[in-house]
Amino acid sequence: MNNPRSDQPSETAKITIGDKVVSCPVVTGVENEKALDISGLRNQTGYVTYDEGYANTASCLSSITFIDGEKGILRYRGIPVEELAEKRSFIEVAHLLIFGHLPSVSEKSAFSKLLTSNCMIHDNMVKLFDNLPSSSHPMATLSAMVVTLSAYYPELIKPEMSAEEMNKIIAELLAKIRTLAAYSYKKSIGEPIIYPKREYKYVENFLHMMFSTPVDEYPLDKEVVDALEKILILHADHEQNCSTSTVRLVGSSKANLFASISAGICALWGPLHGGANQAVIEMLEEIVRDGGDVKKVIEKAKDKNNPFLLMGFGHRIYKNFDPRAKVIKGICDTVLTKLGINDPCLEVAKTIEEAALKDDFFIQRKLYPNVDFYSGIILRAIGIPTNMFTVIFAMGRLPGWIAHWKEQCESPNKKIGRPRQIYVGAPLTHI
Ligand code: ACO
């Protein structure tokens, strides 16, 4: 592999195994992150590396997102996420992640028009919603419908695509996911689906399809639209997390975009990944029901004999603060004030944060509120039901997933993802 930083002197690290010394090239990232290229290790020694959960393994070179968890940094294509959330729309950020640059005025207008013109779902596909039980979780419906798009666009699911075909499939998916997401909600509550409107922008259309009914038009509120826009931006990418790695792994077999993203949606569904903001709301509700004794909750979280964790606190990567959490907290205050909602969960959340940040247990372990600590409160205030929280996360994460799938398709390295294992089962046994 060539070192991505040609301005850096080439370095090697030496691994000694018995009397054999193997030289591993050091790969240096743009922000000076270092990795050992161990791809030659097995051929030279017969050894593989063992890294449960890939916690210390870089699976690819990527130009999309940079995270420094120690410093609380998250940048999309070099731009801090806080700046993007303040100054740009979700569609502009999607363009940035997928195509590598913020759109010009004319590119933005063309991109918006493209998304609007592709937001309708084939009528036969709409009928499929009728055959799902209303008890279907919206994530089950969404993942099934996204892979089903492959059936409706067979011309777009070839392993090799022209740039034009690639742009077409990306636009189809970005445009349709909000329609599919809103339809899956409508079906789960047994209400008729609401068609998108041409004159509405991306987030406005989603809220309209979620909350309008055949008899009542949902009144769009600028603060609500803005809050959802920002939540989507803050979730738009997070480099090689579980669902993104899933998208890349599935895509590495040359599976089509719809199939790869559907797999990513399934990975996100798990409570250890996209389901955490739901767990925060459930925890806060229980604390409120229990009388709101925050001191008791903090002590419970610190008690090593008690499995209870303060949900929405701590992060595998961020060990200083989660830059997304700071923005989310601001939005939370704005939205609740605007909507005149006095949510006791918000008061409890703020008191917990204040108490934990002063407590040695949390300070020593570098446990700070993560993005999920306040996002559930905002979604609830907007009227999004708890079982749709992960669907919102999936809509937000879609541009990131697409960007990684595209980056992989365009990379000269076309290796299928295929980790090794250490076999610990039965030794040779004859029947
Ligand atoms: N409450 C109380 N104690 C905690 C918490 C918490 N939320 N998180 C970690 N700790 C403690 C652990 O018990 C451990 O203590 P010890 O050193 O005395 O054994 C120490 O802090 C380190 O914890 P790890 O689990 O090793 O930290 P890791 O980085 O592996 O885990 C994780 C991060 C999974 C996010 C964890 O902090 C957690 O479970 N948090 C609550 C769930 C949550 O909010 N998840 C959402 C993550 S953000 C996202 O996915 C979008």
CSV table of C-alpha atoms and ligand atoms in Angstrom, one decimal:
chain,number,residue,atom,x,y,z
A,1,MET,CA,0.0,0.0,0.0
A,2,ASN,CA,1.3,3.5,-0.8
A,3,ASN,CA,1.5,5.9,2.2
A,4,PRO,CA,-1.3,8.4,1.8
A,5,ARG,CA,1.0,11.1,3.1
A,6,SER,CA,3.7,11.5,0.5
A,7,ASP,CA,5.1,14.5,2.5
A,8,GLN,CA,6.0,12.2,5.4
A,9,PRO,CA,9.2,10.1,5.5
A,10,SER,CA,8.3,6.4,5.1
A,11,GLU,CA,8.5,4.6,8.4
A,12,THR,CA,8.4,0.9,9.2
A,13,ALA,CA,7.7,-0.9,12.4
A,14,LYS,CA,9.2,-4.3,13.2
A,15,ILE,CA,7.3,-7.2,14.6
A,16,THR,CA,9.4,-10.0,16.1
A,17,ILE,CA,7.9,-13.5,16.2
A,18,GLY,CA,10.4,-16.0,17.5
A,19,ASP,CA,13.6,-15.5,15.4
A,20,LYS,CA,11.7,-13.9,12.6
A,21,VAL,CA,11.5,-10.1,12.2
A,22,VAL,CA,8.8,-8.7,9.9
A,23,SER,CA,8.8,-5.1,8.7
A,24,CYS,CA,5.4,-3.4,8.5
A,25,PRO,CA,5.0,-0.1,6.7
A,26,VAL,CA,3.6,2.7,8.8
A,27,VAL,CA,0.5,4.3,7.2
A,28,THR,CA,0.1,8.0,8.2
A,29,GLY,CA,-3.2,9.8,7.9
A,30,VAL,CA,-3.8,13.5,7.1
A,31,GLU,CA,-4.2,14.3,10.8
A,32,ASN,CA,-1.1,12.3,11.6
A,33,GLU,CA,-2.9,9.1,12.8
A,34,LYS,CA,-0.6,6.1,12.5
A,35,ALA,CA,-1.4,2.6,11.6
A,36,LEU,CA,0.7,-0.5,10.9
A,37,ASP,CA,0.0,-2.1,7.5
A,38,ILE,CA,0.0,-5.8,8.5
A,39,SER,CA,-1.3,-7.1,5.2
A,40,GLY,CA,1.9,-9.0,4.6
A,41,LEU,CA,2.1,-10.6,8.1
A,42,ARG,CA,0.3,-13.8,7.3
A,43,ASN,CA,2.3,-14.6,4.2
A,44,GLN,CA,5.6,-14.0,5.9
A,45,THR,CA,4.8,-15.7,9.3
A,46,GLY,CA,1.5,-17.6,9.1
A,47,TYR,CA,0.2,-15.3,11.9
A,48,VAL,CA,-2.9,-13.1,11.7
A,49,THR,CA,-3.8,-10.3,14.1
A,50,TYR,CA,-6.6,-10.8,16.7
A,51,ASP,CA,-8.7,-7.7,17.5
A,52,GLU,CA,-12.1,-8.5,18.9
A,53,GLY,CA,-14.8,-6.1,17.5
A,54,TYR,CA,-12.1,-4.5,15.3
A,55,ALA,CA,-11.6,-1.9,18.1
A,56,ASN,CA,-8.0,-1.3,17.0
A,57,THR,CA,-8.3,-2.0,13.3
A,58,ALA,CA,-8.5,0.5,10.4
A,59,SER,CA,-10.4,-1.4,7.7
A,60,CYS,CA,-9.9,1.2,4.9
A,61,LEU,CA,-8.4,4.5,3.9
A,62,SER,CA,-11.3,7.0,3.8
A,63,SER,CA,-11.5,10.8,2.9
A,64,ILE,CA,-15.0,11.3,4.3
A,65,THR,CA,-15.0,11.9,8.0
A,66,PHE,CA,-12.4,12.6,10.6
A,67,ILE,CA,-12.9,12.0,14.4
A,68,ASP,CA,-10.5,12.7,17.2
A,69,GLY,CA,-12.3,11.3,20.2
A,70,GLU,CA,-9.7,12.7,22.7
A,71,LYS,CA,-10.2,16.2,21.5
A,72,GLY,CA,-14.0,16.0,20.8
A,73,ILE,CA,-13.5,16.6,17.0
A,74,LEU,CA,-15.9,15.5,14.3
A,75,ARG,CA,-15.4,16.8,10.8
A,76,TYR,CA,-17.1,16.0,7.5
A,77,ARG,CA,-14.7,16.4,4.6
A,78,GLY,CA,-12.6,18.6,6.9
A,79,ILE,CA,-15.5,20.9,8.1
A,80,PRO,CA,-16.4,20.8,11.8
A,81,VAL,CA,-19.9,19.3,12.3
A,82,GLU,CA,-20.8,22.3,14.5
A,83,GLU,CA,-20.3,24.7,11.6
A,84,LEU,CA,-22.3,22.6,9.3
A,85,ALA,CA,-25.2,22.3,11.7
A,86,GLU,CA,-25.3,26.0,12.2
A,87,LYS,CA,-24.9,27.2,8.6
A,88,ARG,CA,-26.0,24.5,6.2
A,89,SER,CA,-29.0,22.3,5.4
A,90,PHE,CA,-29.2,18.6,5.5
A,91,ILE,CA,-29.2,18.3,1.7
A,92,GLU,CA,-26.1,20.5,1.4
A,93,VAL,CA,-24.4,18.2,4.0
A,94,ALA,CA,-25.5,15.1,2.1
A,95,HIS,CA,-24.0,16.6,-1.1
A,96,LEU,CA,-20.8,17.4,0.8
A,97,LEU,CA,-20.4,13.8,2.2
A,98,ILE,CA,-21.4,12.1,-1.1
A,99,PHE,CA,-19.7,14.2,-3.7
A,100,GLY,CA,-16.9,15.7,-1.6
A,101,HIS,CA,-17.8,19.4,-1.7
A,102,LEU,CA,-20.6,21.7,-0.6
A,103,PRO,CA,-22.9,22.4,-3.5
A,104,SER,CA,-22.8,25.8,-5.3
A,105,VAL,CA,-26.1,27.6,-5.6
A,106,SER,CA,-26.9,26.0,-8.9
A,107,GLU,CA,-25.7,22.6,-7.8
A,108,LYS,CA,-27.9,22.9,-4.7
A,109,SER,CA,-30.9,23.9,-6.7
A,110,ALA,CA,-30.4,21.0,-9.2
A,111,PHE,CA,-29.8,18.5,-6.3
A,112,SER,CA,-33.0,19.6,-4.6
A,113,LYS,CA,-35.0,19.4,-7.8
A,114,LEU,CA,-33.6,15.9,-8.4
A,115,LEU,CA,-34.6,14.7,-4.9
A,116,THR,CA,-38.1,16.2,-5.3
A,117,SER,CA,-38.6,14.6,-8.7
A,118,ASN,CA,-37.7,11.2,-7.3
A,119,CYS,CA,-39.6,11.2,-4.0
A,120,MET,CA,-42.6,9.3,-5.2
A,121,ILE,CA,-42.8,5.5,-4.6
A,122,HIS,CA,-44.0,3.2,-7.4
A,123,ASP,CA,-47.7,2.6,-6.8
A,124,ASN,CA,-47.3,-1.2,-6.8
A,125,MET,CA,-44.7,-0.9,-4.1
A,126,VAL,CA,-47.0,1.3,-2.0
A,127,LYS,CA,-49.4,-1.6,-2.0
A,128,LEU,CA,-46.8,-3.8,-0.4
A,129,PHE,CA,-47.2,-1.7,2.8
A,130,ASP,CA,-50.8,-3.0,3.0
A,131,ASN,CA,-49.5,-6.6,3.3
A,132,LEU,CA,-47.3,-5.8,6.3
A,133,PRO,CA,-48.9,-6.2,9.8
A,134,SER,CA,-49.5,-2.9,11.5
A,135,SER,CA,-47.4,-4.3,14.4
A,136,SER,CA,-44.4,-4.2,12.1
A,137,HIS,CA,-41.6,-2.2,13.7
A,138,PRO,CA,-40.8,0.8,11.4
A,139,MET,CA,-37.2,-0.3,11.1
A,140,ALA,CA,-38.3,-3.7,9.8
A,141,THR,CA,-40.5,-2.1,7.2
A,142,LEU,CA,-37.9,0.4,6.2
A,143,SER,CA,-35.1,-2.1,5.7
A,144,ALA,CA,-37.5,-4.4,3.7
A,145,MET,CA,-38.7,-1.5,1.6
A,146,VAL,CA,-35.2,-0.2,0.8
A,147,VAL,CA,-34.0,-3.6,-0.4
A,148,THR,CA,-37.3,-3.9,-2.4
A,149,LEU,CA,-36.3,-0.9,-4.4
A,150,SER,CA,-33.8,-3.2,-6.1
A,151,ALA,CA,-36.8,-5.0,-7.6
A,152,TYR,CA,-38.2,-1.7,-9.0
A,153,TYR,CA,-35.0,-0.4,-10.4
A,154,PRO,CA,-33.3,-3.5,-12.0
A,155,GLU,CA,-31.5,-1.3,-14.5
A,156,LEU,CA,-29.6,0.4,-11.6
A,157,ILE,CA,-28.3,-2.7,-9.8
A,158,LYS,CA,-25.4,-3.7,-11.9
A,159,PRO,CA,-22.0,-4.3,-10.3
A,160,GLU,CA,-20.2,-1.7,-12.5
A,161,MET,CA,-22.0,1.6,-13.0
A,162,SER,CA,-21.3,4.8,-15.0
A,163,ALA,CA,-21.1,8.0,-13.1
A,164,GLU,CA,-24.5,8.9,-14.4
A,165,GLU,CA,-26.1,5.6,-13.2
A,166,MET,CA,-24.4,6.0,-9.8
A,167,ASN,CA,-25.9,9.5,-9.4
A,168,LYS,CA,-29.3,8.2,-10.4
A,169,ILE,CA,-29.4,5.4,-7.8
A,170,ILE,CA,-28.1,7.8,-5.1
A,171,ALA,CA,-30.8,10.3,-5.9
A,172,GLU,CA,-33.5,7.7,-6.0
A,173,LEU,CA,-32.5,6.4,-2.5
A,174,LEU,CA,-32.0,9.7,-0.8
A,175,ALA,CA,-35.3,11.0,-2.2
A,176,LYS,CA,-37.3,7.9,-1.4
A,177,ILE,CA,-36.0,7.1,2.1
A,178,ARG,CA,-38.1,9.9,3.8
A,179,THR,CA,-41.2,8.8,1.9
A,180,LEU,CA,-40.6,5.1,2.9
A,181,ALA,CA,-39.8,6.2,6.5
A,182,ALA,CA,-43.0,8.2,6.8
A,183,TYR,CA,-45.1,5.5,5.1
A,184,SER,CA,-43.7,2.9,7.6
A,185,TYR,CA,-44.9,5.1,10.4
A,186,LYS,CA,-48.3,5.7,8.9
A,187,LYS,CA,-48.8,2.0,8.4
A,188,SER,CA,-47.7,1.2,12.0
A,189,ILE,CA,-50.5,3.4,13.3
A,190,GLY,CA,-53.0,2.3,10.7
A,191,GLU,CA,-53.4,5.7,9.0
A,192,PRO,CA,-53.5,6.3,5.3
A,193,ILE,CA,-50.3,7.4,3.7
A,194,ILE,CA,-49.8,11.0,2.7
A,195,TYR,CA,-48.1,11.9,-0.5
A,196,PRO,CA,-45.1,14.3,-0.6
A,197,LYS,CA,-45.6,17.8,-1.9
A,198,ARG,CA,-43.4,19.3,-4.7
A,199,GLU,CA,-43.2,22.7,-3.0
A,200,TYR,CA,-41.8,21.4,0.3
A,201,LYS,CA,-38.1,21.0,1.1
A,202,TYR,CA,-36.6,17.7,2.2
A,203,VAL,CA,-37.3,17.9,6.0
A,204,GLU,CA,-40.6,19.7,5.5
A,205,ASN,CA,-41.8,17.0,3.3
A,206,PHE,CA,-40.9,14.3,5.8
A,207,LEU,CA,-42.8,16.1,8.6
A,208,HIS,CA,-45.7,16.6,6.3
A,209,MET,CA,-45.9,12.9,5.3
A,210,MET,CA,-45.5,11.9,9.0
A,211,PHE,CA,-48.1,14.2,10.6
A,212,SER,CA,-50.6,15.5,8.0
A,213,THR,CA,-53.8,13.5,7.6
A,214,PRO,CA,-56.3,13.4,4.7
A,215,VAL,CA,-58.3,15.9,6.7
A,216,ASP,CA,-55.7,18.0,8.5
A,217,GLU,CA,-52.6,19.7,7.1
A,218,TYR,CA,-49.6,19.6,9.5
A,219,PRO,CA,-48.6,23.2,10.3
A,220,LEU,CA,-44.9,23.4,9.6
A,221,ASP,CA,-43.0,25.3,12.3
A,222,LYS,CA,-39.6,26.8,11.4
A,223,GLU,CA,-38.0,25.8,14.8
A,224,VAL,CA,-39.2,22.2,14.4
A,225,VAL,CA,-38.0,21.9,10.8
A,226,ASP,CA,-34.7,23.5,11.9
A,227,ALA,CA,-34.2,21.1,14.8
A,228,LEU,CA,-34.9,18.0,12.7
A,229,GLU,CA,-32.6,19.3,10.0
A,230,LYS,CA,-29.8,19.7,12.6
A,231,ILE,CA,-30.4,16.3,14.2
A,232,LEU,CA,-30.1,14.7,10.7
A,233,ILE,CA,-26.8,16.7,10.0
A,234,LEU,CA,-25.3,15.6,13.4
A,235,HIS,CA,-26.0,11.9,12.6
A,236,ALA,CA,-25.0,12.1,8.9
A,237,ASP,CA,-21.7,10.2,9.3
A,238,HIS,CA,-19.4,8.8,12.0
A,239,GLU,CA,-16.8,6.9,10.0
A,240,GLN,CA,-16.4,3.2,10.5
A,241,ASN,CA,-19.2,2.5,13.1
A,242,CYS,CA,-21.1,-0.8,13.1
A,243,SER,CA,-23.7,0.1,10.4
A,244,THR,CA,-21.3,1.9,8.1
A,245,SER,CA,-18.8,-1.0,8.3
A,246,THR,CA,-21.8,-3.3,7.5
A,247,VAL,CA,-22.6,-1.2,4.4
A,248,ARG,CA,-19.0,-1.3,3.3
A,249,LEU,CA,-18.7,-5.0,4.0
A,250,VAL,CA,-21.8,-5.9,2.0
A,251,GLY,CA,-20.9,-3.4,-0.7
A,252,SER,CA,-17.4,-5.0,-1.0
A,253,SER,CA,-19.1,-8.1,-2.5
A,254,LYS,CA,-20.4,-5.7,-5.2
A,255,ALA,CA,-23.9,-5.9,-3.8
A,256,ASN,CA,-26.1,-3.0,-5.0
A,257,LEU,CA,-26.6,0.2,-3.1
A,258,PHE,CA,-30.2,-0.7,-2.0
A,259,ALA,CA,-29.1,-4.1,-0.6
A,260,SER,CA,-26.0,-2.6,1.1
A,261,ILE,CA,-28.0,0.2,2.7
A,262,SER,CA,-30.8,-2.2,3.8
A,263,ALA,CA,-28.1,-4.2,5.6
A,264,GLY,CA,-26.8,-1.0,7.3
A,265,ILE,CA,-30.4,-0.2,8.5
A,266,CYS,CA,-30.6,-3.6,10.1
A,267,ALA,CA,-27.2,-3.1,11.8
A,268,LEU,CA,-28.4,0.3,13.1
A,269,TRP,CA,-31.5,-1.2,14.5
A,270,GLY,CA,-29.7,-2.9,17.4
A,271,PRO,CA,-30.0,-1.3,20.9
A,272,LEU,CA,-26.2,-1.1,21.2
A,273,HIS,CA,-26.1,1.2,18.1
A,274,GLY,CA,-29.0,3.2,16.9
A,275,GLY,CA,-31.4,2.3,19.7
A,276,ALA,CA,-29.6,4.2,22.5
A,277,ASN,CA,-31.7,7.4,22.4
A,278,GLN,CA,-34.8,5.3,23.0
A,279,ALA,CA,-33.1,3.8,26.0
A,280,VAL,CA,-32.3,7.3,27.3
A,281,ILE,CA,-36.0,8.4,27.1
A,282,GLU,CA,-37.1,5.2,28.9
A,283,MET,CA,-34.5,5.8,31.6
A,284,LEU,CA,-35.5,9.4,32.1
A,285,GLU,CA,-39.2,8.6,32.2
A,286,GLU,CA,-38.6,6.0,34.9
A,287,ILE,CA,-36.6,8.4,37.0
A,288,VAL,CA,-39.4,11.0,36.7
A,289,ARG,CA,-42.0,8.3,37.6
A,290,ASP,CA,-39.8,7.3,40.6
A,291,GLY,CA,-39.9,10.8,42.0
A,292,GLY,CA,-36.9,12.4,40.2
A,293,ASP,CA,-34.2,11.5,42.8
A,294,VAL,CA,-31.1,12.2,40.7
A,295,LYS,CA,-28.7,11.6,43.6
A,296,LYS,CA,-30.0,8.0,43.9
A,297,VAL,CA,-29.6,7.5,40.1
A,298,ILE,CA,-26.0,8.7,40.1
A,299,GLU,CA,-25.2,6.4,43.1
A,300,LYS,CA,-26.9,3.5,41.2
A,301,ALA,CA,-24.8,4.2,38.1
A,302,LYS,CA,-21.6,4.1,40.2
A,303,ASP,CA,-22.4,0.9,42.0
A,304,LYS,CA,-20.3,-1.8,40.5
A,305,ASN,CA,-22.7,-4.5,41.9
A,306,ASN,CA,-25.6,-2.9,39.9
A,307,PRO,CA,-25.7,-3.4,36.1
A,308,PHE,CA,-27.5,0.0,35.7
A,309,LEU,CA,-25.7,2.5,33.4
A,310,LEU,CA,-26.5,6.1,32.9
A,311,MET,CA,-27.8,5.8,29.4
A,312,GLY,CA,-26.6,8.6,27.1
A,313,PHE,CA,-23.3,8.9,28.9
A,314,GLY,CA,-20.0,7.6,27.7
A,315,HIS,CA,-18.8,6.8,24.2
A,316,ARG,CA,-16.3,4.3,22.8
A,317,ILE,CA,-14.5,7.1,20.8
A,318,TYR,CA,-15.2,10.4,22.6
A,319,LYS,CA,-13.2,10.7,25.8
A,320,ASN,CA,-13.5,14.4,26.3
A,321,PHE,CA,-16.9,15.5,25.0
A,322,ASP,CA,-19.2,14.5,22.1
A,323,PRO,CA,-19.3,17.6,19.9
A,324,ARG,CA,-22.7,16.6,18.7
A,325,ALA,CA,-24.1,16.6,22.3
A,326,LYS,CA,-23.3,20.3,22.7
A,327,VAL,CA,-25.2,21.3,19.6
A,328,ILE,CA,-28.1,19.0,20.5
A,329,LYS,CA,-28.5,20.5,24.0
A,330,GLY,CA,-28.9,24.0,22.5
A,331,ILE,CA,-31.5,22.7,20.0
A,332,CYS,CA,-33.4,21.0,22.9
A,333,ASP,CA,-33.8,24.2,24.8
A,334,THR,CA,-34.9,26.2,21.7
A,335,VAL,CA,-37.5,23.6,20.6
A,336,LEU,CA,-39.1,23.0,23.9
A,337,THR,CA,-39.3,26.8,24.6
A,338,LYS,CA,-40.8,27.4,21.2
A,339,LEU,CA,-43.3,24.6,21.5
A,340,GLY,CA,-44.1,25.6,25.1
A,341,ILE,CA,-43.4,22.2,26.3
A,342,ASN,CA,-42.4,21.7,29.9
A,343,ASP,CA,-40.9,18.2,29.9
A,344,PRO,CA,-39.9,17.0,33.3
A,345,CYS,CA,-37.4,14.6,31.5
A,346,LEU,CA,-35.4,17.6,30.4
A,347,GLU,CA,-35.1,19.0,33.9
A,348,VAL,CA,-34.0,15.5,35.1
A,349,ALA,CA,-31.5,15.2,32.2
A,350,LYS,CA,-30.0,18.6,33.0
A,351,THR,CA,-29.7,17.8,36.7
A,352,ILE,CA,-28.1,14.4,35.9
A,353,GLU,CA,-25.6,16.1,33.6
A,354,GLU,CA,-24.7,18.7,36.1
A,355,ALA,CA,-24.2,16.2,38.9
A,356,ALA,CA,-22.3,13.7,36.8
A,357,LEU,CA,-19.9,16.2,35.4
A,358,LYS,CA,-18.9,17.2,39.0
A,359,ASP,CA,-18.6,13.6,40.2
A,360,ASP,CA,-15.1,11.9,40.4
A,361,PHE,CA,-16.4,8.6,39.1
A,362,PHE,CA,-17.5,10.1,35.8
A,363,ILE,CA,-14.6,12.5,35.6
A,364,GLN,CA,-12.0,9.8,36.0
A,365,ARG,CA,-13.6,7.5,33.4
A,366,LYS,CA,-14.1,10.4,31.0
A,367,LEU,CA,-17.9,9.9,30.8
A,368,TYR,CA,-19.7,12.8,29.2
A,369,PRO,CA,-23.2,13.1,27.7
A,370,ASN,CA,-23.2,11.7,24.2
A,371,VAL,CA,-25.4,12.7,21.2
A,372,ASP,CA,-28.3,10.5,22.4
A,373,PHE,CA,-28.6,12.2,25.8
A,374,TYR,CA,-30.8,15.0,24.6
A,375,SER,CA,-31.9,13.9,21.1
A,376,GLY,CA,-34.7,11.7,22.3
A,377,ILE,CA,-36.2,14.6,24.3
A,378,ILE,CA,-36.3,16.8,21.1
A,379,LEU,CA,-37.8,14.0,18.9
A,380,ARG,CA,-40.5,13.4,21.5
A,381,ALA,CA,-41.3,17.1,21.7
A,382,ILE,CA,-41.7,17.2,17.9
A,383,GLY,CA,-44.2,14.3,18.2
A,384,ILE,CA,-42.0,11.5,16.8
A,385,PRO,CA,-42.9,8.3,18.6
A,386,THR,CA,-40.1,6.3,20.4
A,387,ASN,CA,-40.1,3.4,17.9
A,388,MET,CA,-39.4,6.0,15.1
A,389,PHE,CA,-36.2,7.4,16.8
A,390,THR,CA,-33.9,4.8,15.0
A,391,VAL,CA,-35.7,5.5,11.7
A,392,ILE,CA,-34.8,9.2,12.1
A,393,PHE,CA,-31.2,8.1,12.8
A,394,ALA,CA,-31.2,6.0,9.6
A,395,MET,CA,-32.5,8.9,7.5
A,396,GLY,CA,-29.7,11.1,9.0
A,397,ARG,CA,-27.0,8.4,8.5
A,398,LEU,CA,-28.0,7.7,4.9
A,399,PRO,CA,-25.7,10.2,3.2
A,400,GLY,CA,-22.8,8.8,5.2
A,401,TRP,CA,-23.6,5.2,4.2
A,402,ILE,CA,-23.9,6.3,0.6
A,403,ALA,CA,-20.7,8.2,0.7
A,404,HIS,CA,-18.8,5.2,2.0
A,405,TRP,CA,-20.4,2.8,-0.5
A,406,LYS,CA,-19.5,5.2,-3.3
A,407,GLU,CA,-16.0,5.7,-2.0
A,408,GLN,CA,-15.5,2.0,-1.9
A,409,CYS,CA,-16.9,1.5,-5.4
A,410,GLU,CA,-14.5,4.1,-6.7
A,411,SER,CA,-11.5,2.9,-4.8
A,412,PRO,CA,-8.8,1.1,-6.8
A,413,ASN,CA,-8.7,-1.5,-4.0
A,414,LYS,CA,-11.6,-3.8,-4.9
A,415,LYS,CA,-10.9,-6.5,-2.2
A,416,ILE,CA,-13.9,-8.2,-0.8
A,417,GLY,CA,-14.1,-7.8,3.0
A,418,ARG,CA,-13.2,-11.0,4.6
A,419,PRO,CA,-11.7,-11.1,8.2
A,420,ARG,CA,-10.0,-14.1,9.6
A,421,GLN,CA,-10.8,-15.9,12.9
A,422,ILE,CA,-9.1,-18.0,15.5
A,423,TYR,CA,-10.9,-21.3,15.6
A,424,VAL,CA,-11.7,-22.4,19.2
A,425,GLY,CA,-14.2,-25.2,18.5
A,426,ALA,CA,-13.8,-29.0,18.7
A,427,PRO,CA,-10.6,-30.5,17.4
A,428,LEU,CA,-10.8,-33.1,14.6
A,429,THR,CA,-13.5,-35.5,15.5
A,430,HIS,CA,-14.7,-38.5,13.5
A,431,ILE,CA,-18.3,-39.8,13.5
B,1,ACO,N1,-22.8,4.8,33.3
B,1,ACO,C1,-22.0,4.4,34.3
B,1,ACO,N2,-20.8,3.9,34.1
B,1,ACO,C2,-20.3,3.8,32.9
B,1,ACO,C3,-21.0,4.3,31.8
B,1,ACO,C4,-22.3,4.8,32.0
B,1,ACO,N3,-23.1,5.2,31.0
B,1,ACO,N4,-20.3,4.1,30.7
B,1,ACO,C5,-19.2,3.5,31.1
B,1,ACO,N5,-19.1,3.4,32.4
B,1,ACO,C6,-18.0,2.9,33.2
B,1,ACO,C7,-17.8,1.4,33.0
B,1,ACO,O1,-18.6,0.7,34.0
B,1,ACO,C8,-16.4,1.3,33.2
B,1,ACO,O2,-16.1,1.4,34.6
B,1,ACO,P1,-14.8,0.6,35.2
B,1,ACO,O3,-13.6,1.2,34.5
B,1,ACO,O4,-14.9,0.9,36.7
B,1,ACO,O5,-15.0,-0.9,34.9
B,1,ACO,C9,-15.8,2.5,32.6
B,1,ACO,O6,-16.8,3.5,32.7
B,1,ACO,C10,-15.4,2.4,31.1
B,1,ACO,O7,-16.5,1.8,30.4
B,1,ACO,P2,-16.4,0.9,29.1
B,1,ACO,O8,-17.7,0.2,29.0
B,1,ACO,O9,-15.2,0.2,29.1
B,1,ACO,O10,-16.4,2.1,28.0
B,1,ACO,P3,-16.6,1.8,26.4
B,1,ACO,O11,-15.9,2.9,25.8
B,1,ACO,O12,-16.3,0.4,26.1
B,1,ACO,O13,-18.2,1.9,26.3
B,1,ACO,C11,-20.3,2.9,25.9
B,1,ACO,C12,-18.8,3.0,25.7
B,1,ACO,C13,-20.8,1.5,25.3
B,1,ACO,C14,-21.0,3.9,25.1
B,1,ACO,C15,-20.7,3.0,27.4
B,1,ACO,O14,-20.2,4.2,27.9
B,1,ACO,C16,-22.2,2.8,27.6
B,1,ACO,O15,-22.7,1.7,27.7
B,1,ACO,N6,-22.9,4.0,27.7
B,1,ACO,C17,-24.3,3.9,27.9
B,1,ACO,C18,-25.1,3.6,26.6
B,1,ACO,C19,-25.1,4.7,25.6
B,1,ACO,O16,-25.4,5.8,25.9
B,1,ACO,N7,-24.8,4.3,24.4
B,1,ACO,C20,-24.8,5.3,23.3
B,1,ACO,C21,-23.5,5.5,22.7
B,1,ACO,S1,-23.5,6.8,21.5
B,1,ACO,C22,-24.0,6.1,20.0
B,1,ACO,O17,-23.9,4.9,19.9
B,1,ACO,C23,-24.7,7.0,19.0
